[in-house]
């Protein structure tokens, strides 16, 4: 009963509508296909239940499925945690360091950002994930990352089952076209399969193998990306803020030594901020443990500086390569292909020489607005989306020409 109460509560039953979206439908379909085919292949053709190894294998397959679904549904239904509507800090003087959200009619707490999809200010927002149809943030970051770990492990186990099933069932039919030599693997077969391994069974197994291998690679890459930010105790949004902070300091030669406030100096300490024995992350999502040389509003003050500085608010880039707007462009490198943003936001095609105003980004992708002609602007057109970072280069500025902008910084 306690297990069910942690899995589904009355407060989040209305969240079931999140399942009615292409992301969860595809994700759950992949889990169902891989799990079902792995169980059927192992029981019918590869490893029957009347053997010790077969029983252990069956239990492991069920264990992977349960753990994957548990963390997946918790990541979806527990949610990231939202800033209360109309929230204000207890100390009213702190409002000068915080941004005001007109939609939520309240102030944004440190590390929180407003999500246009969820239409709420999210605690420690990392990104909005279409696969769970929810944001990844403070409360569900551990569940989401655990799912990213377990899914490749379970799919790897399933892929081994698929490969061994086809290996053992097709060995009598494998022969070289230029000779009569056949691969003799009769020693592998130790039992009579419950039914013949037909062409439809082979096609289904091969299809499930493709899904399992694809999931292992794609989700495995996402896991390493998430672990990288967790060990630094930052989010993808905060990584972009930090990058713009260093750009601002370098451009204006302010002599500041920017220290990311939430990096506690130890990977283990940063890890324990997200993963705890109780399952609940440390902190209430409103106040955070910070570096000794920083305070609660170090990063929010930096955001206000960047917001006041037009040059830093949107960094100008120029396209140096053409880009056709593909979601996963193979021609732009493997890192760009595998680290494509997991978001429903569009990609924007680029032609060499285009100007783009980037507002955020990752190591391999950037997000911003393409500079349009005056006619397009008057017509109300707007081209905004993601594009590969390798396709653009940062425009250089004349420091003397931007002195007037420097005066607008927030002290």
Short mmCIF file of C-alpha atoms in Angstrom, two decimals:
data_model
loop_
_atom_site.label_atom_id
_atom_site.label_comp_id
_atom_site.label_asym_id
_atom_site.label_seq_id
_atom_site.Cartn_x
_atom_site.Cartn_y
_atom_site.Cartn_z
CA UNK A 1 0.00 0.00 0.00
CA UNK A 2 2.86 2.38 0.80
CA UNK A 3 4.42 1.53 -2.55
CA UNK A 4 1.22 2.45 -4.39
CA UNK A 5 0.86 5.68 -2.42
CA UNK A 6 4.31 6.79 -3.55
CA UNK A 7 3.64 5.73 -7.12
CA UNK A 8 0.24 7.34 -7.66
CA UNK A 9 -1.50 9.75 -5.30
CA UNK A 10 -4.81 11.56 -5.48
CA UNK A 11 -2.98 14.82 -6.05
CA UNK A 12 -1.52 13.70 -9.38
CA UNK A 13 -4.28 11.49 -10.79
CA UNK A 14 -5.29 14.38 -13.07
CA UNK A 15 -1.78 14.18 -14.52
CA UNK A 16 -2.80 11.00 -16.37
CA UNK A 17 -3.57 13.24 -19.34
CA UNK A 18 0.18 13.57 -19.83
CA UNK A 19 0.08 10.07 -21.31
CA UNK A 20 -1.97 11.40 -24.24
CA UNK A 21 1.07 12.74 -26.07
CA UNK A 22 3.35 11.36 -28.79
CA UNK A 23 6.37 11.27 -26.44
CA UNK A 24 4.99 8.90 -23.76
CA UNK A 25 3.15 6.86 -26.39
CA UNK A 26 6.38 6.18 -28.29
CA UNK A 27 8.45 5.63 -25.12
CA UNK A 28 5.96 3.19 -23.58
CA UNK A 29 5.55 1.40 -26.91
CA UNK A 30 9.30 0.82 -27.15
CA UNK A 31 9.38 -0.47 -23.56
CA UNK A 32 6.42 -2.78 -24.20
CA UNK A 33 7.80 -4.17 -27.47
CA UNK A 34 11.31 -4.82 -26.16
CA UNK A 35 10.10 -6.32 -22.88
CA UNK A 36 7.43 -8.53 -24.46
CA UNK A 37 9.66 -9.84 -27.25
CA UNK A 38 12.54 -10.49 -24.83
CA UNK A 39 10.29 -12.57 -22.57
CA UNK A 40 8.71 -14.49 -25.48
CA UNK A 41 12.02 -15.16 -27.22
CA UNK A 42 13.70 -16.41 -24.07
CA UNK A 43 10.80 -18.65 -22.98
CA UNK A 44 9.81 -20.09 -26.36
CA UNK A 45 13.09 -20.34 -28.28
CA UNK A 46 16.18 -19.55 -26.24
CA UNK A 47 16.05 -20.16 -22.48
CA UNK A 48 12.99 -22.07 -21.11
CA UNK A 49 11.68 -21.58 -17.60
CA UNK A 50 12.30 -25.19 -16.58
CA UNK A 51 16.02 -24.40 -16.26
CA UNK A 52 17.71 -22.47 -13.47
CA UNK A 53 19.32 -20.03 -15.88
CA UNK A 54 16.05 -19.51 -17.71
CA UNK A 55 14.22 -18.70 -14.48
CA UNK A 56 16.90 -16.21 -13.40
CA UNK A 57 16.87 -14.63 -16.85
CA UNK A 58 13.07 -14.30 -16.73
CA UNK A 59 13.16 -12.66 -13.29
CA UNK A 60 15.84 -10.22 -14.45
CA UNK A 61 13.78 -9.22 -17.49
CA UNK A 62 10.75 -8.55 -15.29
CA UNK A 63 12.94 -6.66 -12.83
CA UNK A 64 14.26 -4.35 -15.58
CA UNK A 65 10.73 -3.66 -16.80
CA UNK A 66 9.36 -2.85 -13.35
CA UNK A 67 12.28 -0.57 -12.43
CA UNK A 68 12.17 1.25 -15.77
CA UNK A 69 8.42 1.87 -15.56
CA UNK A 70 8.62 2.88 -11.89
CA UNK A 71 11.19 5.59 -12.54
CA UNK A 72 9.55 6.64 -15.80
CA UNK A 73 6.12 7.19 -14.26
CA UNK A 74 7.60 8.92 -11.23
CA UNK A 75 9.55 11.26 -13.48
CA UNK A 76 6.30 12.02 -15.32
CA UNK A 77 3.76 12.20 -12.49
CA UNK A 78 5.84 13.45 -9.54
CA UNK A 79 6.98 16.28 -11.76
CA UNK A 80 9.77 18.80 -11.25
CA UNK A 81 8.05 20.85 -8.56
CA UNK A 82 6.51 24.24 -9.26
CA UNK A 83 6.95 27.60 -7.59
CA UNK A 84 3.66 28.48 -5.83
CA UNK A 85 1.56 30.95 -7.78
CA UNK A 86 2.07 34.49 -6.52
CA UNK A 87 5.19 33.49 -4.57
CA UNK A 88 7.22 36.20 -2.82
CA UNK A 89 10.32 35.85 -0.64
CA UNK A 90 9.83 36.33 3.09
CA UNK A 91 12.31 39.19 3.05
CA UNK A 92 10.80 41.78 0.72
CA UNK A 93 14.22 43.34 0.09
CA UNK A 94 15.23 40.21 -1.80
CA UNK A 95 12.73 40.99 -4.55
CA UNK A 96 15.24 43.41 -6.08
CA UNK A 97 17.43 40.42 -6.95
CA UNK A 98 14.61 38.29 -8.43
CA UNK A 99 12.80 38.32 -11.77
CA UNK A 100 9.02 38.72 -11.80
CA UNK A 101 6.87 36.28 -13.78
CA UNK A 102 3.78 37.93 -15.23
CA UNK A 103 2.13 34.59 -16.03
CA UNK A 104 2.48 33.13 -12.53
CA UNK A 105 1.98 36.55 -10.91
CA UNK A 106 4.91 35.98 -8.60
CA UNK A 107 8.69 36.10 -8.32
CA UNK A 108 10.99 33.42 -9.69
CA UNK A 109 12.91 31.73 -6.90
CA UNK A 110 16.64 31.11 -7.41
CA UNK A 111 17.30 28.44 -10.10
CA UNK A 112 13.66 28.50 -11.27
CA UNK A 113 12.54 29.32 -14.80
CA UNK A 114 9.18 29.62 -16.50
CA UNK A 115 8.28 26.76 -18.86
CA UNK A 116 6.06 27.74 -21.77
CA UNK A 117 4.84 24.14 -22.15
CA UNK A 118 3.89 23.61 -18.50
CA UNK A 119 2.88 27.29 -18.14
CA UNK A 120 4.42 27.38 -14.64
CA UNK A 121 7.68 28.45 -13.03
CA UNK A 122 9.66 25.24 -12.47
CA UNK A 123 12.02 24.57 -9.55
CA UNK A 124 15.61 24.07 -10.74
CA UNK A 125 14.44 23.64 -14.30
CA UNK A 126 16.79 21.66 -16.54
CA UNK A 127 14.63 21.21 -19.65
CA UNK A 128 11.16 20.20 -20.82
CA UNK A 129 11.33 16.58 -21.96
CA UNK A 130 8.76 15.47 -24.57
CA UNK A 131 9.37 11.79 -23.74
CA UNK A 132 7.83 12.23 -20.28
CA UNK A 133 5.69 15.18 -21.42
CA UNK A 134 6.88 17.12 -18.39
CA UNK A 135 9.79 19.19 -17.18
CA UNK A 136 12.91 17.71 -15.64
CA UNK A 137 13.61 19.66 -12.48
CA UNK A 138 14.16 19.58 -8.74
CA UNK A 139 11.82 16.80 -7.58
CA UNK A 140 12.06 14.37 -10.49
CA UNK A 141 15.69 14.81 -11.56
CA UNK A 142 16.77 11.62 -9.74
CA UNK A 143 13.87 9.59 -11.17
CA UNK A 144 14.55 10.88 -14.68
CA UNK A 145 18.28 10.12 -14.49
CA UNK A 146 17.61 6.65 -13.02
CA UNK A 147 15.30 5.96 -15.95
CA UNK A 148 18.05 7.05 -18.35
CA UNK A 149 20.40 4.54 -16.68
CA UNK A 150 18.00 1.60 -16.41
CA UNK A 151 16.56 1.84 -19.93
CA UNK A 152 19.92 1.19 -21.70
CA UNK A 153 20.77 -1.60 -19.24
CA UNK A 154 17.42 -3.32 -19.77
CA UNK A 155 17.60 -2.85 -23.54
CA UNK A 156 21.15 -4.24 -23.59
CA UNK A 157 19.92 -7.37 -21.81
CA UNK A 158 17.01 -7.65 -24.26
CA UNK A 159 19.36 -7.15 -27.24
CA UNK A 160 21.50 -10.09 -26.07
CA UNK A 161 18.37 -12.24 -25.87
CA UNK A 162 17.33 -11.22 -29.40
CA UNK A 163 20.78 -11.91 -30.85
CA UNK A 164 21.12 -15.30 -29.15
CA UNK A 165 17.59 -16.31 -30.19
CA UNK A 166 18.30 -15.65 -33.85
CA UNK A 167 21.76 -17.18 -33.49
CA UNK A 168 20.48 -20.49 -32.09
CA UNK A 169 17.35 -20.75 -34.23
CA UNK A 170 18.86 -19.90 -37.61
CA UNK A 171 22.15 -21.79 -37.47
CA UNK A 172 20.80 -24.74 -39.48
CA UNK A 173 19.70 -22.37 -42.25
CA UNK A 174 22.95 -20.39 -42.50
CA UNK A 175 25.23 -21.43 -45.36
CA UNK A 176 27.73 -19.80 -47.67
CA UNK A 177 26.48 -19.16 -51.20
CA UNK A 178 29.70 -20.34 -52.82
CA UNK A 179 29.97 -23.69 -51.00
CA UNK A 180 28.01 -26.36 -49.22
CA UNK A 181 29.74 -25.67 -45.91
CA UNK A 182 27.33 -24.98 -43.07
CA UNK A 183 27.96 -23.59 -39.61
CA UNK A 184 27.57 -26.44 -37.17
CA UNK A 185 26.21 -25.22 -33.85
CA UNK A 186 24.18 -28.26 -32.88
CA UNK A 187 25.78 -28.24 -29.44
CA UNK A 188 24.01 -24.98 -28.68
CA UNK A 189 20.54 -26.48 -29.05
CA UNK A 190 19.70 -28.29 -25.83
CA UNK A 191 15.89 -28.25 -25.90
CA UNK A 192 12.98 -28.45 -28.29
CA UNK A 193 11.38 -25.01 -28.87
CA UNK A 194 7.70 -24.67 -28.03
CA UNK A 195 6.94 -23.54 -31.59
CA UNK A 196 8.87 -23.12 -34.85
CA UNK A 197 10.88 -19.94 -35.35
CA UNK A 198 8.88 -18.64 -38.30
CA UNK A 199 9.50 -15.68 -40.60
CA UNK A 200 7.10 -13.39 -38.65
CA UNK A 201 8.89 -14.33 -35.42
CA UNK A 202 12.24 -13.53 -37.03
CA UNK A 203 10.95 -10.18 -38.34
CA UNK A 204 9.51 -9.24 -34.93
CA UNK A 205 12.75 -10.18 -33.16
CA UNK A 206 14.84 -8.23 -35.66
CA UNK A 207 12.59 -5.18 -35.26
CA UNK A 208 12.79 -5.39 -31.46
CA UNK A 209 16.59 -5.71 -31.73
CA UNK A 210 16.73 -2.46 -33.72
CA UNK A 211 14.63 -0.68 -31.11
CA UNK A 212 16.74 -2.04 -28.26
CA UNK A 213 20.06 -1.04 -29.82
CA UNK A 214 18.76 2.40 -30.82
CA UNK A 215 17.41 3.02 -27.33
CA UNK A 216 20.66 1.87 -25.72
CA UNK A 217 22.72 4.32 -27.75
CA UNK A 218 20.36 7.33 -27.67
CA UNK A 219 19.23 7.08 -24.05
CA UNK A 220 22.72 6.12 -22.92
CA UNK A 221 24.07 9.37 -24.38
CA UNK A 222 21.38 11.32 -22.52
CA UNK A 223 22.36 9.59 -19.28
CA UNK A 224 25.99 10.69 -19.57
CA UNK A 225 24.87 14.25 -20.35
CA UNK A 226 22.65 14.32 -17.26
CA UNK A 227 25.33 12.84 -15.02
CA UNK A 228 27.77 15.46 -16.25
CA UNK A 229 25.52 18.34 -15.10
CA UNK A 230 24.55 16.56 -11.87
CA UNK A 231 28.20 16.10 -10.85
CA UNK A 232 28.66 19.84 -11.36
CA UNK A 233 25.35 20.60 -9.61
CA UNK A 234 24.08 22.69 -12.48
CA UNK A 235 21.38 22.51 -15.15
CA UNK A 236 21.60 22.96 -18.91
CA UNK A 237 20.05 26.42 -18.54
CA UNK A 238 22.57 27.41 -15.87
CA UNK A 239 25.41 26.21 -18.11
CA UNK A 240 24.29 28.75 -20.71
CA UNK A 241 24.01 31.51 -18.07
CA UNK A 242 27.54 30.69 -16.90
CA UNK A 243 28.84 30.83 -20.48
CA UNK A 244 27.25 34.25 -21.03
CA UNK A 245 28.64 35.46 -17.69
CA UNK A 246 32.17 34.61 -18.75
CA UNK A 247 31.53 36.27 -22.12
CA UNK A 248 30.32 39.44 -20.39
CA UNK A 249 33.32 39.57 -18.06
CA UNK A 250 35.76 39.01 -20.92
CA UNK A 251 34.11 41.62 -23.17
CA UNK A 252 33.96 44.43 -20.59
CA UNK A 253 37.21 43.46 -18.84
CA UNK A 254 35.54 43.88 -15.45
CA UNK A 255 38.10 41.78 -13.63
CA UNK A 256 35.37 39.74 -11.89
CA UNK A 257 36.03 36.16 -10.88
CA UNK A 258 32.75 34.41 -11.61
CA UNK A 259 32.15 31.41 -9.37
CA UNK A 260 29.20 29.14 -10.09
CA UNK A 261 27.36 29.31 -6.75
CA UNK A 262 25.87 25.81 -6.60
CA UNK A 263 29.02 23.78 -7.31
CA UNK A 264 30.02 22.60 -3.84
CA UNK A 265 33.55 21.72 -4.96
CA UNK A 266 33.12 17.95 -4.72
CA UNK A 267 31.45 15.65 -7.24
CA UNK A 268 30.25 13.43 -4.42
CA UNK A 269 28.64 16.35 -2.58
CA UNK A 270 27.03 17.53 -5.82
CA UNK A 271 25.80 13.99 -6.49
CA UNK A 272 24.17 13.78 -3.05
CA UNK A 273 22.17 16.94 -3.74
CA UNK A 274 20.10 14.95 -6.25
CA UNK A 275 20.38 11.30 -5.16
CA UNK A 276 19.49 10.51 -1.55
CA UNK A 277 18.50 7.34 0.31
CA UNK A 278 15.04 8.76 0.95
CA UNK A 279 14.48 9.41 -2.76
CA UNK A 280 13.73 13.08 -2.15
CA UNK A 281 16.38 15.60 -3.26
CA UNK A 282 17.94 17.96 -0.74
CA UNK A 283 16.38 21.39 -0.38
CA UNK A 284 12.89 22.77 -0.72
CA UNK A 285 13.38 24.12 -4.24
CA UNK A 286 13.38 27.72 -2.99
CA UNK A 287 16.68 27.98 -1.09
CA UNK A 288 19.91 26.18 -1.91
CA UNK A 289 23.27 25.26 -0.43
CA UNK A 290 25.81 27.53 -2.10
CA UNK A 291 29.56 27.96 -2.44
CA UNK A 292 31.16 29.72 0.60
CA UNK A 293 32.12 32.72 -1.57
CA UNK A 294 28.59 33.11 -2.97
CA UNK A 295 25.08 33.73 -1.68
CA UNK A 296 21.52 32.74 -2.62
CA UNK A 297 21.17 35.40 -5.30
CA UNK A 298 24.58 35.27 -6.98
CA UNK A 299 23.21 33.66 -10.13
CA UNK A 300 19.98 35.69 -10.20
CA UNK A 301 22.00 38.92 -9.99
CA UNK A 302 24.08 37.68 -12.92
CA UNK A 303 20.86 37.02 -14.84
CA UNK A 304 19.71 40.59 -14.17
CA UNK A 305 23.04 41.90 -15.44
CA UNK A 306 22.68 39.89 -18.61
CA UNK A 307 19.08 40.99 -19.03
CA UNK A 308 20.09 44.64 -18.75
CA UNK A 309 22.96 44.16 -21.18
CA UNK A 310 21.49 43.91 -24.68
CA UNK A 311 24.75 42.55 -26.06
CA UNK A 312 24.78 39.58 -23.68
CA UNK A 313 21.04 39.00 -23.57
CA UNK A 314 21.22 37.62 -27.11
CA UNK A 315 24.68 36.84 -28.49
CA UNK A 316 25.02 37.44 -32.22
CA UNK A 317 26.31 34.64 -34.42
CA UNK A 318 26.90 34.30 -38.15
CA UNK A 319 26.26 31.08 -40.07
CA UNK A 320 29.39 29.59 -41.63
CA UNK A 321 27.76 26.37 -42.85
CA UNK A 322 24.43 25.53 -44.45
CA UNK A 323 21.94 23.60 -42.32
CA UNK A 324 18.70 22.11 -43.67
CA UNK A 325 16.80 22.09 -40.38
CA UNK A 326 17.00 18.33 -39.80
CA UNK A 327 16.28 17.13 -36.27
CA UNK A 328 19.29 14.78 -36.17
CA UNK A 329 21.75 15.87 -38.90
CA UNK A 330 24.26 13.10 -39.56
CA UNK A 331 26.42 15.37 -41.72
CA UNK A 332 27.15 17.69 -38.77
CA UNK A 333 29.04 15.09 -36.76
CA UNK A 334 28.21 12.25 -34.39
CA UNK A 335 28.16 14.47 -31.29
CA UNK A 336 25.64 16.81 -32.93
CA UNK A 337 23.59 13.82 -34.08
CA UNK A 338 23.44 12.04 -30.73
CA UNK A 339 23.13 15.17 -28.59
CA UNK A 340 20.22 16.72 -30.43
CA UNK A 341 17.98 18.60 -27.95
CA UNK A 342 15.16 16.44 -26.58
CA UNK A 343 12.48 19.07 -27.07
CA UNK A 344 9.49 19.82 -29.25
CA UNK A 345 10.93 23.21 -30.16
CA UNK A 346 11.65 23.53 -33.90
CA UNK A 347 14.96 23.59 -35.77
CA UNK A 348 15.68 26.50 -38.07
CA UNK A 349 17.42 26.02 -41.44
CA UNK A 350 20.46 28.20 -42.05
CA UNK A 351 22.32 29.46 -45.07
CA UNK A 352 25.89 30.64 -44.99
CA UNK A 353 25.95 34.31 -43.98
CA UNK A 354 22.68 34.30 -41.98
CA UNK A 355 22.70 36.22 -38.69
CA UNK A 356 21.25 34.61 -35.58
CA UNK A 357 20.67 36.04 -32.11
CA UNK A 358 21.28 33.15 -29.71
CA UNK A 359 19.59 33.29 -26.31
CA UNK A 360 20.63 29.90 -24.90
CA UNK A 361 22.34 26.71 -25.89
CA UNK A 362 24.31 23.59 -25.10
CA UNK A 363 27.80 22.46 -26.06
CA UNK A 364 26.60 21.18 -29.43
CA UNK A 365 23.35 23.08 -30.14
CA UNK A 366 22.13 26.67 -29.81
CA UNK A 367 18.70 28.29 -29.66
CA UNK A 368 17.79 31.73 -30.94
CA UNK A 369 16.11 33.99 -33.51
CA UNK A 370 17.19 34.38 -37.10
CA UNK A 371 17.67 37.99 -38.17
CA UNK A 372 14.99 38.85 -40.76
CA UNK A 373 14.54 41.56 -43.35
CA UNK A 374 12.51 44.68 -42.57
CA UNK A 375 9.66 43.43 -44.75
CA UNK A 376 9.49 40.15 -42.86
CA UNK A 377 9.57 41.98 -39.53
CA UNK A 378 6.72 44.29 -40.60
CA UNK A 379 4.76 41.22 -41.69
CA UNK A 380 5.10 39.84 -38.16
CA UNK A 381 7.27 36.89 -39.18
CA UNK A 382 9.56 35.25 -36.63
CA UNK A 383 11.99 32.38 -37.13
CA UNK A 384 13.08 30.86 -33.82
CA UNK A 385 14.53 27.46 -32.98
CA UNK A 386 17.58 25.24 -32.53
CA UNK A 387 20.60 24.93 -34.82
CA UNK A 388 24.00 23.14 -34.58
CA UNK A 389 26.69 25.18 -32.86
CA UNK A 390 29.30 24.07 -35.40
CA UNK A 391 27.33 25.83 -38.18
CA UNK A 392 27.87 29.30 -36.68
CA UNK A 393 30.62 31.49 -35.28
CA UNK A 394 30.37 34.34 -32.80
CA UNK A 395 30.43 37.83 -34.26
CA UNK A 396 33.21 40.11 -32.97
CA UNK A 397 32.38 43.46 -31.44
CA UNK A 398 34.11 46.80 -31.33
CA UNK A 399 34.66 47.48 -27.63
CA UNK A 400 34.64 51.25 -28.08
CA UNK A 401 31.34 51.12 -29.90
CA UNK A 402 29.73 49.23 -27.03
CA UNK A 403 30.78 51.53 -24.19
CA UNK A 404 27.28 52.99 -24.03
CA UNK A 405 25.90 49.51 -23.54
CA UNK A 406 28.36 48.89 -20.72
CA UNK A 407 26.83 51.74 -18.73
CA UNK A 408 23.51 49.90 -18.64
CA UNK A 409 24.80 47.01 -16.55
CA UNK A 410 23.16 46.32 -13.22
CA UNK A 411 25.57 46.96 -10.36
#
